[in-house]
XYZ file of C-alpha atoms in Angstrom:
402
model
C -17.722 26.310 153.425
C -18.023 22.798 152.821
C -16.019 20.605 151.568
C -17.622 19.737 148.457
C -17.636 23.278 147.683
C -13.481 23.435 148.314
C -13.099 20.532 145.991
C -15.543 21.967 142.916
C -13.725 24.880 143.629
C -10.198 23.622 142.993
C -11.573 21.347 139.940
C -12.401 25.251 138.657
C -9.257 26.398 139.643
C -7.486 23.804 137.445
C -10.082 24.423 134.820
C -9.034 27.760 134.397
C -5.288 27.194 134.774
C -5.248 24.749 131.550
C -7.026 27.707 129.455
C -10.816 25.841 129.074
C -13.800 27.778 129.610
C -15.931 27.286 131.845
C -19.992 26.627 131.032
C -22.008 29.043 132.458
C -25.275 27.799 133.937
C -28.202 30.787 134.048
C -31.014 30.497 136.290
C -33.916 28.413 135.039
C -36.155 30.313 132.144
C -38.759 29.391 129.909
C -37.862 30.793 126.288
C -34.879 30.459 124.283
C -35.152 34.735 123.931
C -34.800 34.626 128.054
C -32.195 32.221 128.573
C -30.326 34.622 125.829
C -30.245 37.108 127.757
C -29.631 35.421 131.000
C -26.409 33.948 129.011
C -24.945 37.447 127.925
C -25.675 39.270 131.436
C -23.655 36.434 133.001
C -21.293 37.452 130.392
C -21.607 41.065 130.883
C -21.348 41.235 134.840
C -18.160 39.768 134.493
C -17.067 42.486 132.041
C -18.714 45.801 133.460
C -17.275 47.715 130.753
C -20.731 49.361 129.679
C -21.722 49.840 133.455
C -22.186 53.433 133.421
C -24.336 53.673 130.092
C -27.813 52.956 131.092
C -29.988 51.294 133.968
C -29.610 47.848 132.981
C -25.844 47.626 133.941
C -26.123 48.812 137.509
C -29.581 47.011 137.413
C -27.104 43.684 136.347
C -24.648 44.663 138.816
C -27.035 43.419 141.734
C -27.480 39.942 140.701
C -25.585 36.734 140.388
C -27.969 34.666 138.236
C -30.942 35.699 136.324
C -34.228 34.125 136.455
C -37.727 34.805 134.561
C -38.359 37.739 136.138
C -35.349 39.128 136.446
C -34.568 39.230 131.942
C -38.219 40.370 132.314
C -37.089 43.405 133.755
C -33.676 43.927 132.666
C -35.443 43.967 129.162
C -38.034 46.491 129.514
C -35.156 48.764 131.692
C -33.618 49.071 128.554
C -34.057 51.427 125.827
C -32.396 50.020 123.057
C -29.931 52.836 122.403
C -27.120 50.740 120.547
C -24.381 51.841 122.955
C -23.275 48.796 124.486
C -23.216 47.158 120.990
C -20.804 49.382 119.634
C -18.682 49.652 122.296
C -18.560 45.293 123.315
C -15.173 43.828 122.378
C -17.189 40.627 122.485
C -20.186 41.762 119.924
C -20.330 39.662 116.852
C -18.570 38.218 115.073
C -17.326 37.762 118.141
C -17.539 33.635 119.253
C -19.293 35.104 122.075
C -21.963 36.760 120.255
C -22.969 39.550 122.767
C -25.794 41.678 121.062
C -27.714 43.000 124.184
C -30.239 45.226 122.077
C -31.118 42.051 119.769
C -31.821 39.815 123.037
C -33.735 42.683 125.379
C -35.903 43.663 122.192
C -37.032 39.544 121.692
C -37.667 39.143 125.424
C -39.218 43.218 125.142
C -41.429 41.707 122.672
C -42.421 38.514 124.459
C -43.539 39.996 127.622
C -45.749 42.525 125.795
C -47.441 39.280 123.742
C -47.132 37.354 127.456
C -48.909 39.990 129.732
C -51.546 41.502 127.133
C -55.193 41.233 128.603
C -57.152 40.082 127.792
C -54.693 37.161 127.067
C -56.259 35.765 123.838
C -55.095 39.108 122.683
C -51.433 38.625 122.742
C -51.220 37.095 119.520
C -51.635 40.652 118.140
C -48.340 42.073 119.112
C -47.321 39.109 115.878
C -49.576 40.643 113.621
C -50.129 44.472 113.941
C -47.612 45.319 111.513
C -47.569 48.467 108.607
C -50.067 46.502 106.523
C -52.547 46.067 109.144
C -52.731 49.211 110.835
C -53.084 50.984 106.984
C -55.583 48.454 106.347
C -57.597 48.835 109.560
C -57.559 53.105 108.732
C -58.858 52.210 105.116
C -61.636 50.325 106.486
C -62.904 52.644 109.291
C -62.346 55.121 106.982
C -64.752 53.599 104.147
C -67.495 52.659 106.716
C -68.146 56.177 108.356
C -67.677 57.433 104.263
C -70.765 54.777 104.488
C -72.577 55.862 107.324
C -72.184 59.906 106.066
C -73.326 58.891 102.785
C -76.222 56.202 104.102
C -77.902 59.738 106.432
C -77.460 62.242 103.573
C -76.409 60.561 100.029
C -73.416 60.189 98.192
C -73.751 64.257 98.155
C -72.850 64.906 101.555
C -69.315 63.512 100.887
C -68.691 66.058 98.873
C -70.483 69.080 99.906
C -69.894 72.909 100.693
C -73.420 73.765 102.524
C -71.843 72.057 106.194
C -69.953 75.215 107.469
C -67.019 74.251 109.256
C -69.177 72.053 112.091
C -68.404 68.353 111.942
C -70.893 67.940 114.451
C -73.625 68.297 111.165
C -72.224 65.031 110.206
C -71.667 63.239 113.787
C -73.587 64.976 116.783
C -71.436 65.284 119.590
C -72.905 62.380 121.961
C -72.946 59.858 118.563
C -68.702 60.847 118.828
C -68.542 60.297 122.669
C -70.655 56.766 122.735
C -67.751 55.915 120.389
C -64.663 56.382 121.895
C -65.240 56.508 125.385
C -65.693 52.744 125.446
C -62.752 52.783 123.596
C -60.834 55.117 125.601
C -61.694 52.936 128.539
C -60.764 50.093 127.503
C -57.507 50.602 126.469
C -57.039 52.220 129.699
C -58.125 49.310 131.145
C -56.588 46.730 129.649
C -52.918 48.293 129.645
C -53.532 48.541 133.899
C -54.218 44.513 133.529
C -50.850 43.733 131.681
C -48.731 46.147 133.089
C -49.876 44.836 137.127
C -49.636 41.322 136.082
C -46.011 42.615 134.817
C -45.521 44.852 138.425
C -46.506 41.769 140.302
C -44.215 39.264 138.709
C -41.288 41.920 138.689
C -41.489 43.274 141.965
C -40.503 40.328 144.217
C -36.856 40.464 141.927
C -36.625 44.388 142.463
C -35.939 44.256 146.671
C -40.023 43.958 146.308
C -40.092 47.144 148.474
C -43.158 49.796 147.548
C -42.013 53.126 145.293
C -41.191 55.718 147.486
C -41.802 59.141 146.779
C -38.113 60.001 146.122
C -37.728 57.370 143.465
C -41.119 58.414 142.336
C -39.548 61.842 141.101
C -36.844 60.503 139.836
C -38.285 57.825 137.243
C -40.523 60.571 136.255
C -37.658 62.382 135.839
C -36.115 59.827 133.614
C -38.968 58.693 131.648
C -40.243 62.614 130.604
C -36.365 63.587 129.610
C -35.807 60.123 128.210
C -32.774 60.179 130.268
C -31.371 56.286 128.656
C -31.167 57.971 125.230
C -27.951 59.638 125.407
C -25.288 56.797 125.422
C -24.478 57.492 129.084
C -21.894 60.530 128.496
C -24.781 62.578 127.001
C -23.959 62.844 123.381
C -26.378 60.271 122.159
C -26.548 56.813 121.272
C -26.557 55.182 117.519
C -28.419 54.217 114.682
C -27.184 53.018 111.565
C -23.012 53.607 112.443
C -21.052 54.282 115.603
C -21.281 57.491 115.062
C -22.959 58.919 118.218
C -26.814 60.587 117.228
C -29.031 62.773 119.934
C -31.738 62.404 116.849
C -33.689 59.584 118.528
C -34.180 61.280 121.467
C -35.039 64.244 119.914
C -37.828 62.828 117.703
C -38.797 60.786 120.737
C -39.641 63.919 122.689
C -41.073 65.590 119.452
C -43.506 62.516 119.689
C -43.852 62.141 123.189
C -44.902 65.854 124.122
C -46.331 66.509 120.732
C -49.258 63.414 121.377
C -49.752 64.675 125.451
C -50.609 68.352 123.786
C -52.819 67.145 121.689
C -54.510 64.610 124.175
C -54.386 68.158 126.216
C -56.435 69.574 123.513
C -58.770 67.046 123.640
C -59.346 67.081 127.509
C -59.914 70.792 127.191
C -62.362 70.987 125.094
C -63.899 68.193 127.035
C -63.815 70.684 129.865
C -65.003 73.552 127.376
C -68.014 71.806 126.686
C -69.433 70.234 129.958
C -68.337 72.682 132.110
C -68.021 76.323 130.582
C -70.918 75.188 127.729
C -68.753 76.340 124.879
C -69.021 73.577 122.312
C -66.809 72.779 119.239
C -65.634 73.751 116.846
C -62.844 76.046 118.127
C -60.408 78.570 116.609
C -57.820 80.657 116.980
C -56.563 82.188 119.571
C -58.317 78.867 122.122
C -56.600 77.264 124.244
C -57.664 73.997 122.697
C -56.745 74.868 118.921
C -53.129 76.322 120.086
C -52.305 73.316 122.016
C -53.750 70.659 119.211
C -51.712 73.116 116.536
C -48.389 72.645 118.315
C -49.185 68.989 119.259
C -50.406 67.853 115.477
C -47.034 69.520 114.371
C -44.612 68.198 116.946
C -46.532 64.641 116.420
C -45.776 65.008 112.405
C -41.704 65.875 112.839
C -41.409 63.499 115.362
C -43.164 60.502 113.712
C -41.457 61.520 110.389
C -38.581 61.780 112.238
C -38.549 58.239 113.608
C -39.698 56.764 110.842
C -36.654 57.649 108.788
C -34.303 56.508 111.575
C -36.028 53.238 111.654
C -35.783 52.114 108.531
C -31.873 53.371 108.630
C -31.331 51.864 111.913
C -28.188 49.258 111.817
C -29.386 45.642 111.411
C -27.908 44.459 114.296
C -30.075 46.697 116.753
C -33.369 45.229 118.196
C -35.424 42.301 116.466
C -35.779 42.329 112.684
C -39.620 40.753 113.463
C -40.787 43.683 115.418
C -40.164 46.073 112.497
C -43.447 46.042 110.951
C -45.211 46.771 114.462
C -42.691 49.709 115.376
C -43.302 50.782 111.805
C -47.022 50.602 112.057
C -47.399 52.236 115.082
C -45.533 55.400 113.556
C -47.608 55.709 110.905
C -50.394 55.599 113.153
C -49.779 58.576 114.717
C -48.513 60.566 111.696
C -51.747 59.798 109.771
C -53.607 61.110 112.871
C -51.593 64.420 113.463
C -51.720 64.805 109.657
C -55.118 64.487 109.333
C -56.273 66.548 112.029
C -54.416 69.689 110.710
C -55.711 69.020 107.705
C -59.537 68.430 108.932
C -58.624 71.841 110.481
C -57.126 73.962 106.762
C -59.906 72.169 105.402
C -63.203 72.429 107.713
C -64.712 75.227 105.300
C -64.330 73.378 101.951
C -66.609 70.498 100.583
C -63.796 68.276 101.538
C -65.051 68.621 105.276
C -66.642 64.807 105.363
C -64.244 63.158 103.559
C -61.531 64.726 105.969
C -63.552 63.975 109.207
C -64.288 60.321 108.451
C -60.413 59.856 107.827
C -59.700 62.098 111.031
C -61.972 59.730 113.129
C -60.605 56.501 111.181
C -56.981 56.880 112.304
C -57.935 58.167 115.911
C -59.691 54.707 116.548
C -57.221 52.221 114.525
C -54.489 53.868 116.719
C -56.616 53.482 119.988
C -58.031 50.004 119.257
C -54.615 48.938 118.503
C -52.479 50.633 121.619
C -52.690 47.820 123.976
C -51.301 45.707 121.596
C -48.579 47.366 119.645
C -45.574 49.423 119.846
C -47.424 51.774 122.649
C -46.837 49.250 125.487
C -43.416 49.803 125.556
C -43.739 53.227 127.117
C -46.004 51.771 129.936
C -43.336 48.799 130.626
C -40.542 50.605 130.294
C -41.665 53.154 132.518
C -42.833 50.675 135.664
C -39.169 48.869 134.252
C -38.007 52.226 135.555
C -39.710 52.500 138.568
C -38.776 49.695 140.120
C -35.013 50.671 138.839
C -35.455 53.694 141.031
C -36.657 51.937 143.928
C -34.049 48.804 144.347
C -31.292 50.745 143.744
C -32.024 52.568 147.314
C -31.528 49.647 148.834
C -28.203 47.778 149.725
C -26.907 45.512 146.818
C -28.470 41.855 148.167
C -24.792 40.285 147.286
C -22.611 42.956 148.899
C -20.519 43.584 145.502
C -20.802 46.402 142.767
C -23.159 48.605 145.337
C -24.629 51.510 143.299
């Protein structure tokens, strides 16, 4: 050690011993959001109190400063479960001011604005709020009512002759030429942001490839939502410190209830090419069962989440992001909700009216998953992968070694 370093040392030393604090310095970032969270992880790796409640701690244990890329990643590892809040002796109104949910949810929402593709696109994430996402329904909604009533007059919105095949109103291939570019996109573009994301994070995270090992285990993680139960397994919080397994819950209610009913979908995709058995479908399929217990599970869950949202104690996550979590929700109710009822309904002369609102949520919510609440699954979950992967490896500063 030089001795430079032996004389800033002592100056510390004597710092310390009159009772003044002493700045900390985080690594070079770009936003105020980042260099937030850089501040209270230099905070919080002295402390280590919350260490065993979630990913981000031991995550934080393995670094001495905190860069760009590493808030980046620390912010997407976390799930915003409240836990640390309530349990920080230096949380507000603390002069310290450590709310880590408030600063990973500003930085959460940056990066999805940051790495959207195509870029110009970003700006979304500021504006697909409740209003928007209702609005965008109504209109799809009134121009297929449009289109219906344009082939067949006004009648056909309101007529008992169709039977209970929607594909008298939109053939089959006229429903495929629509969303399959749509499908495809969003596919795509959520594989642009989240490699630009993968490619920035990685060299922070050892920058060693995913092994199969910590393959299973993010999977593992991500489809039992293990960072939702506080770290001891009784659940985190919401509008009290009262601990709450409720989010997690109506998170896998969600989760599992929109894969069955993207299930249902790819079935009867099979169905149809493959076995030539075209729609519609009833009871007992294979395709109506699964799109049953999806539509319901998607309706609990979503109502479920909505009311804990706009409960949820003011101090957790970013006030601003609100109407975009909220938005998103409602997306996915109104599309469970109308597909049941499409389904109780596909005999009456409400059949048209039903389908066109069916079809009007199912591409508001795809045209808008890229850019809303829906990226934070994708982030979070290649967050989580890399979480899996550099924790294998020895601790690059020899201290706090998972």
């Amino acid at each position: 050690m030089s001795i430079q370093s032996l004389q800033e040392l002592g100056k510390e030393a004597q710092t310390l011993a009159t009772g003044k604090v002493i700045p900390i310095l985080p690594a070079p970032t770009e936003t105020a959001a980042e260099s937030e969270v850089a501040r209270v992880m230099q905070i919080c790796n002295a402390c280590r109190y919350c260490e065993g409640f979630c990913a981000v701690f031991p995550a934080m244990t393995r670094r001495l400063e905190f860069g760009k890329a590493d808030v980046h990643y620390l912010a997407n590892l976390c799930h915003n479960c409240g836990a640390c809040l309530h349990a920080c002796q230096y949380a507000p109104p603390h002069e310290f001011g450590i709310n880590i949910p408030k600063a990973m949810a500003e930085v959460r929402g940056q990066t999805y604005a940051d790495y959207a593709w195509p870029p110009a696109m970003g700006k979304l994430y500021q504006k697909n709020g409740l209003t928007l996402s209702l609005a965008l329904v109504a209109g799809l909604f009134l121009f297929l009512a449009l289109a219906v009533a344009a082939q067949g007059g006004p009648s056909q919105l309101w007529n008992g002759n169709l039977g209970n095949n929607f594909y008298n109103l939109f053939p089959h291939n006229l429903l495929v030429g629509i969303f399959a570019p749509v499908f495809l996109f969003v596919v795509f573009a959520l594989f642009m942001g989240v490699r630009r994301f993968w490619q920035d994070v990685k060299p922070a995270t050892s920058n060693v490839d995913v092994s199969g090992p910590a393959a299973a285990e993010a999977t593992h993680d991500v489809l039992r939502l293990k960072y939702l139960d506080g770290g001891h397994g009784d659940g985190c919080h919401n509008e009290d410190d009262e601990y709450t397994l409720k989010r997690r819950r109506f998170h896998h209610l969600t989760f599992y209830g929109f894969m069955l009913c993207f299930a249902a979908t790819g079935l009867a995709t099979v169905y149809h090419y493959v076995f030539d058995l075209p729609a519609p479908y009833e009871l007992p399929s294979l395709p109506k069962i699964l799109g049953a217990l999806g539509g319901v599970s998607l309706m609990i869950g979503t109502a479920g989440l909505w009311m804990l949202n706009r409960a949820r104690h003011p101090l957790h996550g970013d006030a601003r992001q609100k109407p975009m979590d909220l938005g998103f929700i409602a997306l996915l109710f109104l599309v469970a909700a109308s597909g049941l009822a499409l389904w109780l309904g596909r005999a009456t002369p409400a059949l048209a009216l039903l389908l066109c609102l069916h079809l009007g949520a199912v591409i508001a919510l795809f045209a808008t998953l890229p850019y809303g609440k829906f990226a934070h699954g994708v982030f979070r979950t290649a967050a989580l992968l890399r979480h899996n992967t550099e924790k294998r490896e020895p601790s690059p500063i020899g201290l706090g070694a998972d």
